[in-house]
PDB file of C-alpha atoms in Angstrom:
ATOM      1  CA  MET W   1     -13.714 -48.131  31.848  1.00 42.00           C
ATOM      2  CA  LYS W   2     -11.099 -46.734  29.791  1.00 43.00           C
ATOM      3  CA  GLU W   3     -13.001 -44.939  27.362  1.00 45.00           C
ATOM      4  CA  LEU W   4     -15.052 -43.334  30.397  1.00 36.00           C
ATOM      5  CA  THR W   5     -12.105 -41.794  31.617  1.00 37.00           C
ATOM      6  CA  VAL W   6     -10.938 -40.459  28.132  1.00 35.00           C
ATOM      7  CA  ILE W   7     -15.116 -39.549  28.000  1.00 37.00           C
ATOM      8  CA  LEU W   8     -14.566 -37.478  30.622  1.00 37.00           C
ATOM      9  CA  MET W   9     -11.494 -35.738  30.195  1.00 39.00           C
ATOM     10  CA  SER W  10     -12.835 -34.476  27.275  1.00 39.00           C
ATOM     11  CA  TYR W  11     -15.886 -32.783  29.053  1.00 36.00           C
ATOM     12  CA  LEU W  12     -13.256 -31.487  31.418  1.00 35.00           C
ATOM     13  CA  LEU W  13     -11.243 -30.028  28.572  1.00 37.00           C
ATOM     14  CA  LEU W  14     -14.292 -28.608  27.017  1.00 38.00           C
ATOM     15  CA  ALA W  15     -15.605 -26.830  30.161  1.00 39.00           C
ATOM     16  CA  CYS W  16     -12.120 -25.322  30.891  1.00 40.00           C
ATOM     17  CA  GLY W  17     -12.292 -24.156  27.311  1.00 41.00           C
ATOM     18  CA  GLU W  18     -15.054 -22.482  27.502  1.00 37.00           C
ATOM     19  CA  LYS W  19     -13.829 -20.730  30.716  1.00 36.00           C
ATOM     20  CA  VAL W  20     -10.735 -19.047  29.321  1.00 34.00           C
ATOM     21  CA  GLN W  21     -12.863 -18.179  25.992  1.00 36.00           C
ATOM     22  CA  THR W  22     -14.812 -15.853  27.929  1.00 36.00           C
ATOM     23  CA  GLN W  23     -12.411 -14.730  30.016  1.00 36.00           C
ATOM     24  CA  ASN W  24     -10.467 -13.403  26.927  1.00 43.00           C
ATOM     25  CA  GLN W  25     -13.489 -11.428  25.038  1.00 55.00           C
ATOM     26  CA  LEU W  26     -12.763  -8.308  23.576  1.00 60.00           C
ATOM     27  CA  GLN W  27     -13.364  -5.351  25.941  1.00 59.00           C
ATOM     28  CA  PRO W  28     -14.432  -1.762  24.623  1.00 52.00           C
ATOM     29  CA  SER W  29     -12.102   1.030  24.209  1.00 52.00           C
ATOM     30  CA  PRO W  30     -11.494   3.412  27.203  1.00 54.00           C
ATOM     31  CA  ASP W  31     -14.297   6.382  27.230  1.00 53.00           C
ATOM     32  CA  SER W  32     -11.034   8.652  26.517  1.00 47.00           C
ATOM     33  CA  THR W  33     -10.330   7.313  23.349  1.00 63.00           C
ATOM     34  CA  GLN W  34     -10.953   9.074  19.948  1.00 78.00           C
ATOM     35  CA  PHE W  35     -12.507   7.294  17.199  1.00 88.00           C
ATOM     36  CA  TYR W  36     -12.276   9.021  13.353  1.00 89.00           C
ATOM     37  CA  PRO W  37     -15.132  11.307  12.750  1.00 92.00           C
ATOM     38  CA  THR W  38     -16.319   9.253   9.696  1.00 92.00           C
ATOM     39  CA  ALA W  39     -19.896  11.163   9.704  1.00 93.00           C
ATOM     40  CA  SER W  40     -18.031  14.368   9.367  1.00 94.00           C
ATOM     41  CA  PHE W  41     -15.295  12.978   6.480  1.00 95.00           C
ATOM     42  CA  PHE W  42     -18.592  11.809   4.402  1.00 95.00           C
ATOM     43  CA  GLU W  43     -20.513  15.070   5.294  1.00 95.00           C
ATOM     44  CA  ASN W  44     -17.467  16.504   3.819  1.00 94.00           C
ATOM     45  CA  GLN W  45     -17.289  14.019   0.899  1.00 93.00           C
ATOM     46  CA  MET W  46     -20.638  15.137  -0.002  1.00 91.00           C
ATOM     47  CA  VAL W  47     -19.928  18.827  -0.609  1.00 92.00           C
ATOM     48  CA  ILE W  48     -16.697  18.273  -2.287  1.00 90.00           C
ATOM     49  CA  ILE W  49     -17.219  15.737  -4.528  1.00 90.00           C
ATOM     50  CA  PRO W  50     -20.255  17.253  -6.630  1.00 87.00           C
ATOM     51  CA  THR W  51     -17.980  20.601  -7.152  1.00 88.00           C
ATOM     52  CA  MET W  52     -15.237  18.470  -8.882  1.00 85.00           C
ATOM     53  CA  LYS W  53     -17.527  18.737 -12.203  1.00 79.00           C
ATOM     54  CA  LYS W  54     -17.093  15.274 -12.719  1.00 84.00           C
ATOM     55  CA  ASP W  55     -19.767  12.947 -13.583  1.00 88.00           C
ATOM     56  CA  MET W  56     -21.151  10.347 -11.256  1.00 92.00           C
ATOM     57  CA  LEU W  57     -22.319   6.982 -12.824  1.00 94.00           C
ATOM     58  CA  VAL W  58     -24.001   4.438 -10.873  1.00 95.00           C
ATOM     59  CA  PHE W  59     -24.459   0.610 -11.410  1.00 96.00           C
ATOM     60  CA  HIS W  60     -26.897  -1.053  -9.893  1.00 96.00           C
ATOM     61  CA  THR W  61     -27.208  -5.174 -10.023  1.00 96.00           C
ATOM     62  CA  LYS W  62     -29.990  -6.909  -8.090  1.00 94.00           C
ATOM     63  CA  ASP W  63     -29.918 -10.726  -8.364  1.00 84.00           C
ATOM     64  CA  GLU W  64     -28.023 -10.826 -11.894  1.00 84.00           C
ATOM     65  CA  LYS W  65     -30.246  -7.815 -13.250  1.00 93.00           C
ATOM     66  CA  LYS W  66     -27.695  -4.744 -14.116  1.00 95.00           C
ATOM     67  CA  ASP W  67     -28.681  -1.124 -14.315  1.00 95.00           C
ATOM     68  CA  SER W  68     -26.816   2.012 -14.895  1.00 95.00           C
ATOM     69  CA  ALA W  69     -27.706   5.587 -15.002  1.00 94.00           C
ATOM     70  CA  LEU W  70     -26.095   9.214 -14.660  1.00 93.00           C
ATOM     71  CA  LEU W  71     -26.236   9.873 -10.871  1.00 93.00           C
ATOM     72  CA  THR W  72     -27.827  13.198  -9.658  1.00 92.00           C
ATOM     73  CA  VAL W  73     -26.196  15.232  -6.493  1.00 92.00           C
ATOM     74  CA  ALA W  74     -29.296  14.752  -4.750  1.00 94.00           C
ATOM     75  CA  ALA W  75     -29.101  10.792  -5.137  1.00 95.00           C
ATOM     76  CA  PHE W  76     -25.457  10.832  -4.411  1.00 94.00           C
ATOM     77  CA  ASN W  77     -26.491  12.423  -1.502  1.00 94.00           C
ATOM     78  CA  GLU W  78     -29.114  10.172  -0.454  1.00 96.00           C
ATOM     79  CA  LEU W  79     -26.672   7.349  -0.989  1.00 96.00           C
ATOM     80  CA  ILE W  80     -23.697   9.385   1.420  1.00 96.00           C
ATOM     81  CA  GLN W  81     -26.691   9.029   3.839  1.00 96.00           C
ATOM     82  CA  GLU W  82     -25.778   5.090   4.247  1.00 95.00           C
ATOM     83  CA  PHE W  83     -22.385   5.710   4.948  1.00 96.00           C
ATOM     84  CA  ILE W  84     -23.199   8.615   7.596  1.00 96.00           C
ATOM     85  CA  SER W  85     -25.819   6.877   9.163  1.00 95.00           C
ATOM     86  CA  LYS W  86     -23.086   3.884  10.171  1.00 95.00           C
ATOM     87  CA  ASP W  87     -21.086   6.323  12.410  1.00 93.00           C
ATOM     88  CA  ILE W  88     -20.174   5.001  15.533  1.00 92.00           C
ATOM     89  CA  THR W  89     -18.070   7.792  17.389  1.00 90.00           C
ATOM     90  CA  ASP W  90     -20.943   9.401  19.503  1.00 87.00           C
ATOM     91  CA  ASP W  91     -20.274   8.346  23.105  1.00 85.00           C
ATOM     92  CA  ALA W  92     -23.766   6.274  23.577  1.00 87.00           C
ATOM     93  CA  THR W  93     -22.089   4.240  20.514  1.00 89.00           C
ATOM     94  CA  LYS W  94     -18.699   3.738  20.854  1.00 86.00           C
ATOM     95  CA  LYS W  95     -18.717   2.330  24.164  1.00 90.00           C
ATOM     96  CA  HIS W  96     -19.628  -1.170  22.248  1.00 92.00           C
ATOM     97  CA  TYR W  97     -16.301  -0.937  20.229  1.00 92.00           C
ATOM     98  CA  ARG W  98     -12.962  -1.819  20.509  1.00 91.00           C
ATOM     99  CA  GLU W  99     -10.509   0.208  18.379  1.00 92.00           C
ATOM    100  CA  THR W 100      -6.895  -1.123  16.875  1.00 93.00           C
ATOM    101  CA  VAL W 101      -4.464   0.822  15.284  1.00 93.00           C
ATOM    102  CA  PHE W 102      -1.676  -0.475  13.260  1.00 93.00           C
ATOM    103  CA  GLN W 103       0.773   0.414  10.349  1.00 94.00           C
ATOM    104  CA  ASP W 104       0.370  -1.630   7.050  1.00 89.00           C
ATOM    105  CA  ALA W 105       3.364  -1.299   5.432  1.00 89.00           C
ATOM    106  CA  ALA W 106       1.950  -2.923   2.337  1.00 89.00           C
ATOM    107  CA  THR W 107      -0.246  -0.303   1.852  1.00 87.00           C
ATOM    108  CA  ALA W 108       1.346   2.574   2.790  1.00 91.00           C
ATOM    109  CA  SER W 109      -1.516   3.449   5.201  1.00 93.00           C
ATOM    110  CA  TYR W 110      -2.213   3.693   9.439  1.00 95.00           C
ATOM    111  CA  THR W 111      -5.151   1.002   9.398  1.00 95.00           C
ATOM    112  CA  MET W 112      -7.926   2.332  12.250  1.00 94.00           C
ATOM    113  CA  SER W 113      -9.991  -0.685  13.325  1.00 94.00           C
ATOM    114  CA  TYR W 114     -13.109  -0.826  15.374  1.00 94.00           C
ATOM    115  CA  THR W 115     -14.569  -4.384  16.089  1.00 94.00           C
ATOM    116  CA  ALA W 116     -17.710  -4.332  17.753  1.00 94.00           C
ATOM    117  CA  VAL W 117     -17.695  -6.202  21.470  1.00 93.00           C
ATOM    118  CA  ASP W 118     -21.468  -5.985  21.340  1.00 89.00           C
ATOM    119  CA  THR W 119     -23.144  -8.333  18.882  1.00 88.00           C
ATOM    120  CA  THR W 120     -26.666  -6.652  18.848  1.00 91.00           C
ATOM    121  CA  VAL W 121     -24.998  -3.264  17.548  1.00 94.00           C
ATOM    122  CA  PRO W 122     -25.816  -3.264  13.716  1.00 95.00           C
ATOM    123  CA  VAL W 123     -22.581  -1.930  12.862  1.00 95.00           C
ATOM    124  CA  ARG W 124     -20.183  -5.271  13.440  1.00 95.00           C
ATOM    125  CA  GLY W 125     -16.642  -3.619  12.295  1.00 96.00           C
ATOM    126  CA  MET W 126     -15.312  -0.641  10.470  1.00 96.00           C
ATOM    127  CA  GLU W 127     -11.623  -0.103   9.406  1.00 96.00           C
ATOM    128  CA  VAL W 128     -10.954   3.262   8.085  1.00 96.00           C
ATOM    129  CA  LEU W 129      -6.892   3.458   6.093  1.00 95.00           C
ATOM    130  CA  LEU W 130      -5.091   6.993   6.544  1.00 95.00           C
ATOM    131  CA  ASP W 131      -2.210   7.754   3.939  1.00 95.00           C
ATOM    132  CA  GLU W 132       0.810   7.473   6.083  1.00 94.00           C
ATOM    133  CA  GLN W 133       2.201  10.534   4.750  1.00 94.00           C
ATOM    134  CA  THR W 134      -0.684  12.845   4.806  1.00 95.00           C
ATOM    135  CA  ASN W 135      -3.215  11.272   7.487  1.00 93.00           C
ATOM    136  CA  LEU W 136      -5.875  11.486   4.774  1.00 95.00           C
ATOM    137  CA  VAL W 137      -8.475   8.916   3.981  1.00 96.00           C
ATOM    138  CA  LYS W 138      -7.673   6.449   1.725  1.00 95.00           C
ATOM    139  CA  ARG W 139     -10.799   3.731   2.076  1.00 96.00           C
ATOM    140  CA  VAL W 140     -13.077   3.161   4.491  1.00 97.00           C
ATOM    141  CA  PHE W 141     -15.059  -0.574   4.818  1.00 98.00           C
ATOM    142  CA  ILE W 142     -17.955  -1.205   7.157  1.00 97.00           C
ATOM    143  CA  ARG W 143     -19.440  -4.464   7.776  1.00 97.00           C
ATOM    144  CA  SER W 144     -23.568  -4.010   9.629  1.00 97.00           C
ATOM    145  CA  MET W 145     -26.288  -7.017  10.277  1.00 96.00           C
ATOM    146  CA  TYR W 146     -29.316  -6.116  11.275  1.00 94.00           C
ATOM    147  CA  ARG W 147     -33.002  -7.320  11.468  1.00 93.00           C
ATOM    148  CA  LYS W 148     -35.845  -5.396   9.427  1.00 92.00           C
ATOM    149  CA  GLY W 149     -39.125  -7.479  10.666  1.00 91.00           C
ATOM    150  CA  ASN W 150     -38.317 -10.827   9.985  1.00 91.00           C
ATOM    151  CA  THR W 151     -35.969  -9.701   7.231  1.00 94.00           C
ATOM    152  CA  SER W 152     -32.291 -10.542   8.171  1.00 95.00           C
ATOM    153  CA  ILE W 153     -29.818  -7.845   6.074  1.00 96.00           C
ATOM    154  CA  MET W 154     -26.138  -8.039   5.946  1.00 97.00           C
ATOM    155  CA  GLU W 155     -24.176  -5.069   4.430  1.00 97.00           C
ATOM    156  CA  GLN W 156     -20.762  -3.611   3.146  1.00 98.00           C
ATOM    157  CA  HIS W 157     -20.064  -0.567   2.710  1.00 98.00           C
ATOM    158  CA  ASN W 158     -16.986   0.627   0.701  1.00 98.00           C
ATOM    159  CA  TRP W 159     -15.564   3.839  -0.314  1.00 97.00           C
ATOM    160  CA  ASN W 160     -12.003   4.153  -2.230  1.00 95.00           C
ATOM    161  CA  THR W 161     -11.632   7.912  -1.605  1.00 92.00           C
ATOM    162  CA  ALA W 162     -11.260  10.295  -5.374  1.00 81.00           C
ATOM    163  CA  LYS W 163     -12.870   7.172  -7.251  1.00 91.00           C
ATOM    164  CA  GLY W 164     -15.950   5.970  -5.695  1.00 95.00           C
ATOM    165  CA  PHE W 165     -18.069   3.347  -3.594  1.00 97.00           C
ATOM    166  CA  GLN W 166     -19.769   0.685  -3.127  1.00 97.00           C
ATOM    167  CA  ILE W 167     -23.063  -0.366  -1.128  1.00 97.00           C
ATOM    168  CA  ILE W 168     -23.137  -4.498  -0.886  1.00 97.00           C
ATOM    169  CA  ARG W 169     -26.450  -5.822   0.672  1.00 96.00           C
ATOM    170  CA  SER W 170     -27.757  -9.483   1.125  1.00 96.00           C
ATOM    171  CA  ILE W 171     -31.280  -9.836   2.203  1.00 95.00           C
ATOM    172  CA  THR W 172     -32.969 -12.788   3.658  1.00 95.00           C
ATOM    173  CA  ASN W 173     -36.374 -13.352   4.424  1.00 92.00           C
ATOM    174  CA  THR W 174     -37.840 -16.190   6.661  1.00 90.00           C
ATOM    175  CA  GLN W 175     -38.165 -18.390   3.915  1.00 91.00           C
ATOM    176  CA  GLY W 176     -34.495 -18.543   3.293  1.00 90.00           C
ATOM    177  CA  HIS W 177     -34.767 -16.682   0.129  1.00 92.00           C
ATOM    178  CA  THR W 178     -31.654 -14.259  -0.116  1.00 94.00           C
ATOM    179  CA  THR W 179     -31.657 -11.298  -3.041  1.00 94.00           C
ATOM    180  CA  ASN W 180     -27.935  -9.903  -3.314  1.00 95.00           C
ATOM    181  CA  GLU W 181     -27.762  -6.203  -4.279  1.00 96.00           C
ATOM    182  CA  LEU W 182     -24.595  -4.217  -5.450  1.00 97.00           C
ATOM    183  CA  THR W 183     -24.939  -0.468  -5.824  1.00 97.00           C
ATOM    184  CA  GLU W 184     -21.711   1.061  -7.201  1.00 97.00           C
ATOM    185  CA  VAL W 185     -20.762   5.091  -7.679  1.00 96.00           C
ATOM    186  CA  GLN W 186     -17.629   6.041  -9.584  1.00 94.00           C
ATOM    187  CA  TRP W 187     -16.897   9.433 -10.842  1.00 86.00           C
ATOM    188  CA  GLN W 188     -14.902  10.062 -14.034  1.00 69.00           C
ATOM    189  CA  GLU W 189     -11.916  11.057 -14.161  1.00 59.00           C
TER     190      GLU W 189
END
């Protein structure tokens, strides 16, 4: 009889725990919240970086096979379009995200973090790090997950201002086979 009481109490506690969890779910930011304009930032970078007259190198790794080359401006702009397409600032999209801002003394940055409150949106999270002194972007991190047909794709886009960027992609098909890709772009000092 004692065991039955313990089991019933366990179920009761679990049921209560689930209710509390749904009440504390993340809520979207108010409509008046101004998200950082990442699309504008990347469009600006698309103009500025080629004018710096630095060689841009691209390194591509796919399942342990590596390749590298000089990157043309056209190919550079095409890769930046991937970052621009992850913009979450328009009113129809931003309602699916919660913004939090904090000061990070370790990196001398303000971090604006955007977390998806709706798990059906492709961009699951984004962090924008701004320099404390200048308020200029130091880094941007974007995490995405979506399906294309029967394929599941997870992506991580990393931008390091004045140095380069990375696009990391993990593609899993219906048989469970995963292909990993890394595209890294660097501009020479």
